[in-house]
PDB file of C-alpha atoms in Angstrom:
ATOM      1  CA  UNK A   1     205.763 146.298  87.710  1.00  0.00           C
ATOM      2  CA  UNK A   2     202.793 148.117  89.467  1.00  0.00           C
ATOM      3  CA  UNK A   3     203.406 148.397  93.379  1.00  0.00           C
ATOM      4  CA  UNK A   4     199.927 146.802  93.759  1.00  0.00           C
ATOM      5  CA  UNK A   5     197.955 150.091  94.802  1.00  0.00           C
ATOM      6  CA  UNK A   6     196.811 149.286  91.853  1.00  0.00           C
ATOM      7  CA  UNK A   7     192.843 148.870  91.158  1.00  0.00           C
ATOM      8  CA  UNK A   8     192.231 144.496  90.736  1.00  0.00           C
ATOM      9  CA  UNK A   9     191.122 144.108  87.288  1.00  0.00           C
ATOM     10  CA  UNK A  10     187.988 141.963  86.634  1.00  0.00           C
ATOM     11  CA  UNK A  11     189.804 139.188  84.958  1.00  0.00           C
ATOM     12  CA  UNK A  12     192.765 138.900  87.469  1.00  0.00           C
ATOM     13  CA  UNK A  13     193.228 135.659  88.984  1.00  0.00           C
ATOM     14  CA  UNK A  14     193.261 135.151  92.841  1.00  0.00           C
ATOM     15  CA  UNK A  15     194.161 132.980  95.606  1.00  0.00           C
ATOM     16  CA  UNK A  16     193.225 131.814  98.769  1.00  0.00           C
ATOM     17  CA  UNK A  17     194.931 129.743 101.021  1.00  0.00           C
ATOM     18  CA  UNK A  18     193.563 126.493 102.482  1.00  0.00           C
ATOM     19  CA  UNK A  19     195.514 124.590 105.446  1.00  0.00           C
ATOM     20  CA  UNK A  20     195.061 121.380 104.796  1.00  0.00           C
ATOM     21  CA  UNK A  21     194.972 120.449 108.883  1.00  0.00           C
ATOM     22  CA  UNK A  22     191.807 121.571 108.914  1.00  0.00           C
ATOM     23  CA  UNK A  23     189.719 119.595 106.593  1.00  0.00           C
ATOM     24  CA  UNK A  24     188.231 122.313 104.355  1.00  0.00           C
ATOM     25  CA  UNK A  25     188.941 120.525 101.135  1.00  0.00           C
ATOM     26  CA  UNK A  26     188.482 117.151 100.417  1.00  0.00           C
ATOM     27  CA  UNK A  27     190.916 116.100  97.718  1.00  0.00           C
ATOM     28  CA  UNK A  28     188.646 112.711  97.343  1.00  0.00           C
ATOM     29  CA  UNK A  29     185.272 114.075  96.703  1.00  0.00           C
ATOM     30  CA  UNK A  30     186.322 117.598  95.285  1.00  0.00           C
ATOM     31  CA  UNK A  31     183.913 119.745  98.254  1.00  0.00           C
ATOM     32  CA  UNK A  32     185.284 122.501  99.309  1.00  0.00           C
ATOM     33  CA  UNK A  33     184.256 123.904 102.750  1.00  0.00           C
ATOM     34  CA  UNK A  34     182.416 127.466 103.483  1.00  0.00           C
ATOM     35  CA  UNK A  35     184.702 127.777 106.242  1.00  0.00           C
ATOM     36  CA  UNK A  36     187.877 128.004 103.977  1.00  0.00           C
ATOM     37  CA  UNK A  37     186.430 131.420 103.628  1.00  0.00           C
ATOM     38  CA  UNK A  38     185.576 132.165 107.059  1.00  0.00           C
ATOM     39  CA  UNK A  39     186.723 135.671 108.771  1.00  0.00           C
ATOM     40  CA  UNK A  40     188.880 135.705 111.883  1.00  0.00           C
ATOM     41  CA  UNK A  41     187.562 137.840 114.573  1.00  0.00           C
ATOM     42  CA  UNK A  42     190.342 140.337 114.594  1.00  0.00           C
ATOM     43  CA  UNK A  43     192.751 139.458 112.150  1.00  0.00           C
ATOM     44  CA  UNK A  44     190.629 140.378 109.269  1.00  0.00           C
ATOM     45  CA  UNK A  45     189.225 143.737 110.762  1.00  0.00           C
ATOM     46  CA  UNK A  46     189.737 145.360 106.790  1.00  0.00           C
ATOM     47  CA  UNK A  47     188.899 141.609 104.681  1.00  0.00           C
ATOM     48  CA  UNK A  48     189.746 138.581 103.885  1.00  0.00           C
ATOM     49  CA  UNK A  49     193.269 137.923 102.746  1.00  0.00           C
ATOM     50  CA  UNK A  50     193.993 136.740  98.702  1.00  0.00           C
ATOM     51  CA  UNK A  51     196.804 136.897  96.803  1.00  0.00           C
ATOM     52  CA  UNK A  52     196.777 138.350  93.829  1.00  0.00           C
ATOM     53  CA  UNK A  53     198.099 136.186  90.521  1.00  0.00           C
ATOM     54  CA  UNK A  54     199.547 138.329  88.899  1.00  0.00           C
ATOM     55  CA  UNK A  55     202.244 138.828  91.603  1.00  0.00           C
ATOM     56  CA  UNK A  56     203.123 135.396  93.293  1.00  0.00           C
ATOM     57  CA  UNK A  57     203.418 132.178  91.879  1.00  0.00           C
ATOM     58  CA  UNK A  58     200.756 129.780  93.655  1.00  0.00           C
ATOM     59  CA  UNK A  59     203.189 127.634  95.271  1.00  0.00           C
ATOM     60  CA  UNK A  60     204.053 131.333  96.448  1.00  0.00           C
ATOM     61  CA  UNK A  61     200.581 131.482  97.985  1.00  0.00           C
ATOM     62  CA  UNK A  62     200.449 128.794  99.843  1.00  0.00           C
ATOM     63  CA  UNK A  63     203.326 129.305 101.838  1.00  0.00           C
ATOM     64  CA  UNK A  64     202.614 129.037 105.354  1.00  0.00           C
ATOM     65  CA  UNK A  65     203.646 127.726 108.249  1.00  0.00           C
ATOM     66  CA  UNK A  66     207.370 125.864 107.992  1.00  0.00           C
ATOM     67  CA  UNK A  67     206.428 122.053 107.716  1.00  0.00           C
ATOM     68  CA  UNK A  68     202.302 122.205 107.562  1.00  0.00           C
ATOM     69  CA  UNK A  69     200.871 121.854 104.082  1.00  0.00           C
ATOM     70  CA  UNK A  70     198.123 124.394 102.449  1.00  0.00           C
ATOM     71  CA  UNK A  71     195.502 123.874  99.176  1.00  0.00           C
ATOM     72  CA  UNK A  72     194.846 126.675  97.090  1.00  0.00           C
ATOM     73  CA  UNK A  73     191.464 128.036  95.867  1.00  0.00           C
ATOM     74  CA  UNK A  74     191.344 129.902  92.434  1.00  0.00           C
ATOM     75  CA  UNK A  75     188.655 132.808  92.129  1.00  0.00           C
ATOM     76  CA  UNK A  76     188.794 135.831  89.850  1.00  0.00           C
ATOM     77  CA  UNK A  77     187.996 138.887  90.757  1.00  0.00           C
ATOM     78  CA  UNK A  78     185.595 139.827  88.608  1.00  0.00           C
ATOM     79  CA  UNK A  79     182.871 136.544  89.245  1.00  0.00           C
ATOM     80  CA  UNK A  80     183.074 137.960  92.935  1.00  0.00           C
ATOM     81  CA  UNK A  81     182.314 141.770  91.816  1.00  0.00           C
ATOM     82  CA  UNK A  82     179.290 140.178  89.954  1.00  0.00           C
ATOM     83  CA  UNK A  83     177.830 138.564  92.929  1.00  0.00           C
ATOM     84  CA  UNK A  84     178.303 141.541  94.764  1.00  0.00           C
ATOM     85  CA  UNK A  85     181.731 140.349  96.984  1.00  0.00           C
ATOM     86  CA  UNK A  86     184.078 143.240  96.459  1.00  0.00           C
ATOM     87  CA  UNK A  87     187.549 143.128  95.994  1.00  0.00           C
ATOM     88  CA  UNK A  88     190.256 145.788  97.173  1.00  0.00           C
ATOM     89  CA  UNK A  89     194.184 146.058  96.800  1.00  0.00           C
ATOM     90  CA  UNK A  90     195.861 146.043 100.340  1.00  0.00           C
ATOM     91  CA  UNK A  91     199.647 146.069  99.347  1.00  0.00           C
ATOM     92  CA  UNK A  92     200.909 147.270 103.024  1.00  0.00           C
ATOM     93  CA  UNK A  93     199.943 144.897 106.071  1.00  0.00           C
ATOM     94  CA  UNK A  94     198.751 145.525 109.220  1.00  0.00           C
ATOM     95  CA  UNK A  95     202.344 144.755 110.394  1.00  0.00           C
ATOM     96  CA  UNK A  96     202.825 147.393 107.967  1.00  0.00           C
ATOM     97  CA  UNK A  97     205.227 145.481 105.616  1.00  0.00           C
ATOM     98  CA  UNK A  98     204.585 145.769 102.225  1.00  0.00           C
ATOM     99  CA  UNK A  99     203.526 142.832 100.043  1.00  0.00           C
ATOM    100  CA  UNK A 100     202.244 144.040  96.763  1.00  0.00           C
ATOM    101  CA  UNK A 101     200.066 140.828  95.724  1.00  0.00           C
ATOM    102  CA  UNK A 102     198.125 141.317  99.021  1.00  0.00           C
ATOM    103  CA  UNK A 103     194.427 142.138  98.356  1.00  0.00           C
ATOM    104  CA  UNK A 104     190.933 141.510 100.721  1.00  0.00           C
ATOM    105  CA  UNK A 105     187.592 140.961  99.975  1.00  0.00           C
ATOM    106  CA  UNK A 106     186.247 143.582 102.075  1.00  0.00           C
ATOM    107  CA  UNK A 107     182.747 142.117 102.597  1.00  0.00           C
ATOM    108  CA  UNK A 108     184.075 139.174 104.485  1.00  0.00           C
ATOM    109  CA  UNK A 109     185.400 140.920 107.657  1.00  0.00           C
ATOM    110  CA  UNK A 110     185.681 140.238 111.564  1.00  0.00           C
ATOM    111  CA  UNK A 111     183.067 142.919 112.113  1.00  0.00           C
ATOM    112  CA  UNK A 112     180.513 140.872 110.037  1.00  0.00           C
ATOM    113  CA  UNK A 113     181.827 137.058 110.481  1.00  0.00           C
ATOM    114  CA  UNK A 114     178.441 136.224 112.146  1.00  0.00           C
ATOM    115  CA  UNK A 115     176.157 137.948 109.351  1.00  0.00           C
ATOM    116  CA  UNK A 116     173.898 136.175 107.499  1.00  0.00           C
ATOM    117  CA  UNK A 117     175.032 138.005 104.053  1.00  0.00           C
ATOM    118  CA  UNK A 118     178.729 136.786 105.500  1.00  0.00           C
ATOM    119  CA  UNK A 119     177.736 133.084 105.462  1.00  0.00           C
ATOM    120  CA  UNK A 120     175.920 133.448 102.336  1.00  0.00           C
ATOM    121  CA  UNK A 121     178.717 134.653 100.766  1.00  0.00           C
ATOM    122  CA  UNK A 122     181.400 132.113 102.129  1.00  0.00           C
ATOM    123  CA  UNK A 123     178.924 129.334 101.138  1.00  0.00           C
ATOM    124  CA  UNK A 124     179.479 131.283  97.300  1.00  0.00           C
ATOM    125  CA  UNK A 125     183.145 131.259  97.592  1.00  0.00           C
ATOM    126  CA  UNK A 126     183.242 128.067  97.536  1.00  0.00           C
ATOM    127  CA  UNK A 127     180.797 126.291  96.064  1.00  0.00           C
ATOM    128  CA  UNK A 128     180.308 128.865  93.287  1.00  0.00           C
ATOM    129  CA  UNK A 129     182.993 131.038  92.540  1.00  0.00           C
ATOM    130  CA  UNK A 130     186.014 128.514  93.571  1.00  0.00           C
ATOM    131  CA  UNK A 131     186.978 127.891  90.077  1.00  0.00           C
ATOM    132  CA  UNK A 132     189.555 124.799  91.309  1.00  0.00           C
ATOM    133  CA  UNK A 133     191.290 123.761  94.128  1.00  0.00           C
ATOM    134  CA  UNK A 134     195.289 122.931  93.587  1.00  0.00           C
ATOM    135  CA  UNK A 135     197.813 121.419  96.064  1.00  0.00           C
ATOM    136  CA  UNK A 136     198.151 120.435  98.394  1.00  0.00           C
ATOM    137  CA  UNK A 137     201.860 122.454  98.860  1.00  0.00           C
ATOM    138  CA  UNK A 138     203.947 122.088 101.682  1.00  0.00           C
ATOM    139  CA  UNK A 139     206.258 125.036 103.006  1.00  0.00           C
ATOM    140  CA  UNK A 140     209.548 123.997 103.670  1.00  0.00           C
ATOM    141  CA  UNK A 141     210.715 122.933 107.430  1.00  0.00           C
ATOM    142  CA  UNK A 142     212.589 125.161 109.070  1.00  0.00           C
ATOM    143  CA  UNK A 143     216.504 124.666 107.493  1.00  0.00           C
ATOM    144  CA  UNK A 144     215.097 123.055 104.509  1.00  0.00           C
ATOM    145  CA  UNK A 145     214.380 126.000 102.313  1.00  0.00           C
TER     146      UNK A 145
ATOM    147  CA  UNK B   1     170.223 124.093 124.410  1.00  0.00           C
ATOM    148  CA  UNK B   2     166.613 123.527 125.134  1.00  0.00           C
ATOM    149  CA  UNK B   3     165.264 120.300 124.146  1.00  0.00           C
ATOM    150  CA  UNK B   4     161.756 121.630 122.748  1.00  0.00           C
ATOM    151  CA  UNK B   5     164.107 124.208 120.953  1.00  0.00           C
ATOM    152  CA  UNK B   6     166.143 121.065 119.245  1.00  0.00           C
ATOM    153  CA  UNK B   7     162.378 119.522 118.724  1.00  0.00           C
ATOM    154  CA  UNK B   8     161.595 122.696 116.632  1.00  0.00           C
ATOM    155  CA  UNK B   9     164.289 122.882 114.695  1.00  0.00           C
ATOM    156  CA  UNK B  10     163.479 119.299 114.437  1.00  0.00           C
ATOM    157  CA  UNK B  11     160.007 119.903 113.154  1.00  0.00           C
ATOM    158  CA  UNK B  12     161.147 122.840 111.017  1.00  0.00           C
ATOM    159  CA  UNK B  13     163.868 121.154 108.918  1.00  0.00           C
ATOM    160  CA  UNK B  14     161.732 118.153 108.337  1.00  0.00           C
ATOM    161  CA  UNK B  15     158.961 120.007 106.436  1.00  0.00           C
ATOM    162  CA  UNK B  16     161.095 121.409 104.170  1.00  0.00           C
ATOM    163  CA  UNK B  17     163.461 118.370 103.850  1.00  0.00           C
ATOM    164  CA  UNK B  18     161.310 115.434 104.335  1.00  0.00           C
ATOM    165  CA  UNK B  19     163.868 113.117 103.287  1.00  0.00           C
ATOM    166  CA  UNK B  20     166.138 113.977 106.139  1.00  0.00           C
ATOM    167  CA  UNK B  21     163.000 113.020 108.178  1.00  0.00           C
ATOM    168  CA  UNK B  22     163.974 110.749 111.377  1.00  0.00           C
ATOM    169  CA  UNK B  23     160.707 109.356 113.068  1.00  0.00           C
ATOM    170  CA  UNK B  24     162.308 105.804 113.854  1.00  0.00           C
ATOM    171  CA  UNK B  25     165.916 105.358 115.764  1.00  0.00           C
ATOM    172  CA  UNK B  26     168.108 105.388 112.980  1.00  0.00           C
ATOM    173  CA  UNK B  27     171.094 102.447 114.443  1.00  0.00           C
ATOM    174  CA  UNK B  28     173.230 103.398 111.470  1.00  0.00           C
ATOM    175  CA  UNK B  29     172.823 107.411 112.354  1.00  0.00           C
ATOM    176  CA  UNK B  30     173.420 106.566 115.784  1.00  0.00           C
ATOM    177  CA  UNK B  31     176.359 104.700 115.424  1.00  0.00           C
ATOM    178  CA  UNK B  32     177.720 107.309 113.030  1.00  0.00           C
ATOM    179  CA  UNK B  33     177.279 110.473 115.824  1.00  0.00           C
ATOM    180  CA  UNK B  34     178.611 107.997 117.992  1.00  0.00           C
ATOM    181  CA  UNK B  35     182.247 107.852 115.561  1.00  0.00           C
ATOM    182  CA  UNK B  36     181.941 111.587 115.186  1.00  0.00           C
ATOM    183  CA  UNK B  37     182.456 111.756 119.387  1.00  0.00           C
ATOM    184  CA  UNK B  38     184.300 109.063 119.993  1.00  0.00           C
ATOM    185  CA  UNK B  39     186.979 109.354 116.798  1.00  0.00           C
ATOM    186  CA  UNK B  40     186.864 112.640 116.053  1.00  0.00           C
ATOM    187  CA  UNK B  41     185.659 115.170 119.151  1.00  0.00           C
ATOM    188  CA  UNK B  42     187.463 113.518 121.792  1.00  0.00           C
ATOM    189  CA  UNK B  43     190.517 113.590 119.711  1.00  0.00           C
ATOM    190  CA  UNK B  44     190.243 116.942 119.495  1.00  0.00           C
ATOM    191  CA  UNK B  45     190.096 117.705 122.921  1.00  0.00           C
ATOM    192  CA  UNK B  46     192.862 115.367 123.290  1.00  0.00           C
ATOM    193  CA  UNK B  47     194.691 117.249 120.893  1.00  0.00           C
ATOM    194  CA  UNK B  48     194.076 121.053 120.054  1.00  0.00           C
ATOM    195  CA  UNK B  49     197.312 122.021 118.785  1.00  0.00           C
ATOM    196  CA  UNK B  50     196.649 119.735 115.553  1.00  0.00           C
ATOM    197  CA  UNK B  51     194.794 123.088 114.103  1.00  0.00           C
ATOM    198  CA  UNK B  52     197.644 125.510 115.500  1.00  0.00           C
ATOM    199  CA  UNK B  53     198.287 127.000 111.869  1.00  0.00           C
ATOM    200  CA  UNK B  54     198.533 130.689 110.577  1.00  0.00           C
ATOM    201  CA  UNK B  55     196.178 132.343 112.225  1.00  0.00           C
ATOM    202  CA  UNK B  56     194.173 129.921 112.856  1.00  0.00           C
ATOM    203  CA  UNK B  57     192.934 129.342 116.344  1.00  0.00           C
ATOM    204  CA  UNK B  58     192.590 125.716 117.847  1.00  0.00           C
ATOM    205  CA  UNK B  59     188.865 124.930 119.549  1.00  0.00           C
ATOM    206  CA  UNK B  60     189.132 124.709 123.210  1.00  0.00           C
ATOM    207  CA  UNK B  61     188.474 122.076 125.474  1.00  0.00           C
ATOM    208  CA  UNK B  62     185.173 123.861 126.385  1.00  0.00           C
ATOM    209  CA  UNK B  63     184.156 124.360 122.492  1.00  0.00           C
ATOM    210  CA  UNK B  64     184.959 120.813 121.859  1.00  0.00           C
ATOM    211  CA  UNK B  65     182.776 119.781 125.125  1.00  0.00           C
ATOM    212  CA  UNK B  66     180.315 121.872 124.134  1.00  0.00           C
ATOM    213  CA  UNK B  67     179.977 120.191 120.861  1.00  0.00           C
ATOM    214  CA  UNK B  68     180.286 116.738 122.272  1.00  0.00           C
ATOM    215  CA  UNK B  69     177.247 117.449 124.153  1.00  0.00           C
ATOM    216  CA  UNK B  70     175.151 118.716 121.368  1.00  0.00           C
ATOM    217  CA  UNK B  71     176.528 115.712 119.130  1.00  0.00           C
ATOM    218  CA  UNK B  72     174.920 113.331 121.882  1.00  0.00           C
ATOM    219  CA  UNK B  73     171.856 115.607 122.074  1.00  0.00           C
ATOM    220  CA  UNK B  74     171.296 115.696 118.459  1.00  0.00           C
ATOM    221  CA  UNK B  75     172.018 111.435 117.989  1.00  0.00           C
ATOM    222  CA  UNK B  76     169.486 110.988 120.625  1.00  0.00           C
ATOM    223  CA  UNK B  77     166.973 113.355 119.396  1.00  0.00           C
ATOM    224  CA  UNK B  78     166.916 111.305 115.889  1.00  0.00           C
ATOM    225  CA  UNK B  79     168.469 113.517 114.029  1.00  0.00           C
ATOM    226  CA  UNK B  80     171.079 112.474 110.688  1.00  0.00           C
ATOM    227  CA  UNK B  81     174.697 112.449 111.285  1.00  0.00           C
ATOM    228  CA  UNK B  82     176.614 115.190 109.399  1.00  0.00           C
ATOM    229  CA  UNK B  83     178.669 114.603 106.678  1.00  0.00           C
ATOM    230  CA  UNK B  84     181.276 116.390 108.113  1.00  0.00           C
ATOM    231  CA  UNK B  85     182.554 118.074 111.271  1.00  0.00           C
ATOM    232  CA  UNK B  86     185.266 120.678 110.760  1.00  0.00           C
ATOM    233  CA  UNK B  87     186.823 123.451 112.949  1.00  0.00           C
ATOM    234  CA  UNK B  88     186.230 127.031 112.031  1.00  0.00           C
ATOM    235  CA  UNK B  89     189.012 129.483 111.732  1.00  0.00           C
ATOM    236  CA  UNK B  90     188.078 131.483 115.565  1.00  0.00           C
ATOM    237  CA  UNK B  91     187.853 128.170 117.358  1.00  0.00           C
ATOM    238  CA  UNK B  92     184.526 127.167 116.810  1.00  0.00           C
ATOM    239  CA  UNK B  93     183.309 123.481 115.462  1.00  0.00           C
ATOM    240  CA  UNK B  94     180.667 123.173 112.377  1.00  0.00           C
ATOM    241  CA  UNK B  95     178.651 120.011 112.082  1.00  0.00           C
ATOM    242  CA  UNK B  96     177.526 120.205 108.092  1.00  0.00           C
ATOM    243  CA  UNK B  97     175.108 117.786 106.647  1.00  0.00           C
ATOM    244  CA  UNK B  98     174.442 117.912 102.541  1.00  0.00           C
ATOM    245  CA  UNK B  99     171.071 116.785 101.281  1.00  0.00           C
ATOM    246  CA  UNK B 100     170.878 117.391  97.399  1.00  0.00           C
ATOM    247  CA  UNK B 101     170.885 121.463  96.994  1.00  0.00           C
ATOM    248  CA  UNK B 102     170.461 121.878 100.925  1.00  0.00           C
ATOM    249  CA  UNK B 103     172.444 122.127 103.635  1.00  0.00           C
ATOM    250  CA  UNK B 104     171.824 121.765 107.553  1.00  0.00           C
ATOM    251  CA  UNK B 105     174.173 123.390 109.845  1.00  0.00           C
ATOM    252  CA  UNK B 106     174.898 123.646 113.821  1.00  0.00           C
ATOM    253  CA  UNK B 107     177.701 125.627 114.321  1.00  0.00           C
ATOM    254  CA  UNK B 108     179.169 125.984 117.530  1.00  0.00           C
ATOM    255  CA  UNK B 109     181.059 129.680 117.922  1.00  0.00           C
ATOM    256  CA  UNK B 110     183.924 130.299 119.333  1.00  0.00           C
ATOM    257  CA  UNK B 111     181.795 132.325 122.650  1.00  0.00           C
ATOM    258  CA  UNK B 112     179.698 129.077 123.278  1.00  0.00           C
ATOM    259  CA  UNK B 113     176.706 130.271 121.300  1.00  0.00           C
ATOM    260  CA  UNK B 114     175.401 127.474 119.102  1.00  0.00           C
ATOM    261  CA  UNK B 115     173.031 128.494 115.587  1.00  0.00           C
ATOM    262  CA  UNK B 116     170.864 125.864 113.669  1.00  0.00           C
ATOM    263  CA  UNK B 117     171.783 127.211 109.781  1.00  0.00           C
ATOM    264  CA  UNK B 118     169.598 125.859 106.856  1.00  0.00           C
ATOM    265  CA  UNK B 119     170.788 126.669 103.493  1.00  0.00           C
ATOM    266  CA  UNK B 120     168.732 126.041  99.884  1.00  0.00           C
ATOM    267  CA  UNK B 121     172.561 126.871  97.716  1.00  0.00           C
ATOM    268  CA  UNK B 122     174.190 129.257  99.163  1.00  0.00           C
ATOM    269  CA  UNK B 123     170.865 131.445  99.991  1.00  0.00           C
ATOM    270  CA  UNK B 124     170.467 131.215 103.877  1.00  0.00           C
ATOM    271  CA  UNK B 125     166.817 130.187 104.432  1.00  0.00           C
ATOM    272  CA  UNK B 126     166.423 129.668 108.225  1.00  0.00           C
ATOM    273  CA  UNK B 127     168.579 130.563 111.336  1.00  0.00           C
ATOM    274  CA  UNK B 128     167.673 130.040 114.606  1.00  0.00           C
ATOM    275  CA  UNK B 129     169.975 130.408 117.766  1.00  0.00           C
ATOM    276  CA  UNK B 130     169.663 126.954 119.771  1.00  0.00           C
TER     277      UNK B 130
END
């Protein structure tokens, strides 16, 4: 197994977490909200957190938060390298723990969260390049799993 | 907030989009803004630790004010009710409305700024701070 330095290949699948508190996805009509792809103003100084497929199973993915419940977008890497969203391999956190199916798209960052090309490009996420939407999953309760 | 800048974002949107047009009071629009305070905004400044989640930060009760006040400006201006309302991920509140391939949107940041957003698919086509 690589240690996930390794370059993402074009046709590696990705995720992205959705909490499903916030009303990003609606299960009902299918739409899936530009915001799920939103940048935080500090905690995604380097990109925008995915998980890479080929390391963690999705109901791996979606673990959050003990008790709150998470969707899952599916992307692959190499629809977003063709409409110009880049995608790196970022297998040691800030916290600087290691997780090797951690990977950003680089282009979506807290530096740039108010940029037009920014909104442009969450708006592609997921209307475009979203290839479905799965869960939602709920992480076990604290003393439940 | 000025009102002759909500007037030209008015005027703008409807000649691109003349089926979101408003000239009349629209009762049903009205009454739908007025769910959209009353059900979901104040609820949310009742409430903000509903959107406590992995980094994720809650709106505060000034964000949520904030966007209570341009809900009522924009319902009495004439303007369509979004199709949605939904929190962003630094605090801030989106109001989102879909119209075939084009979408309206006043987001209100996390800093108290508010932007009118027009989108034809994803390709931004007009943004104007309000």
């Amino acid at each position: 197994m690589d240690s996930g330095s390794e370059l993402v290949e074009d046709d590696e699948l990705l995720y992205r977490r959705v909490p499903a508190s916030m009303g990003w996805y609606d299960p009902a009509t299918g739409v899936l909200h530009s915001e799920a792809f939103g940048p935080h103003k500090t905690r995604d100084a380097t990109g925008l957190s995915v998980t890479r497929a080929k390391y963690k199973s999705m109901e791996e993915a979606a673990r959050g938060q003990p008790g709150k419940s998470y969707f899952v977008a599916v992307l692959r890497a190499g629809d977003l390298r063709q409409r110009g969203i880049d995608v790196v391999p970022r297998p040691v956190l800030p916290s600087g723990h290691r997780d090797p199916a951690h990977a950003e798209l680089s282009d979506l960052n807290s530096a740039l969260r108010k940029a037009d090309q920014t909104l442009e490009r969450q708006r592609m996420l997921a209307n475009e390049l979203s290839l479905r939407v799965e869960g939602p999953f709920t992480t076990p309760g604290d003393g439940t799993g | 907030m000025s009102p002759s800048l909500i007037e030209s974002v008015r005027t703008s949107a409807d000649a691109a989009t003349p089926k979101m047009r408003s000239d009349t009071p629209d009762v049903s629009a009205g009454e739908a803004w007025q769910r959209l305070i009353d059900y979901q905004l104040i609820e949310w400044g009742s409430n903000t630790h509903q959107f406590e989640d992995d980094g994720i930060e809650p709106p505060s009760r000034d964000t949520v004010r904030l966007a209570i006040r341009l809900a009522e400006t924009l319902r009495d201006a004439g303007f369509p009710a979004p199709n949605n309302a939904v929190p962003d991920t630094n605090g801030g509140i989106v109001f989102e409305r879909r119209e075939k391939n084009v979408v309206e949107v006043f987001h209100v940041w996390d800093d108290g700024t508010i932007d009118y957003q027009r989108f034809h698919g994803t390709r931004l086509i007009e943004r104007r701070p309000l």
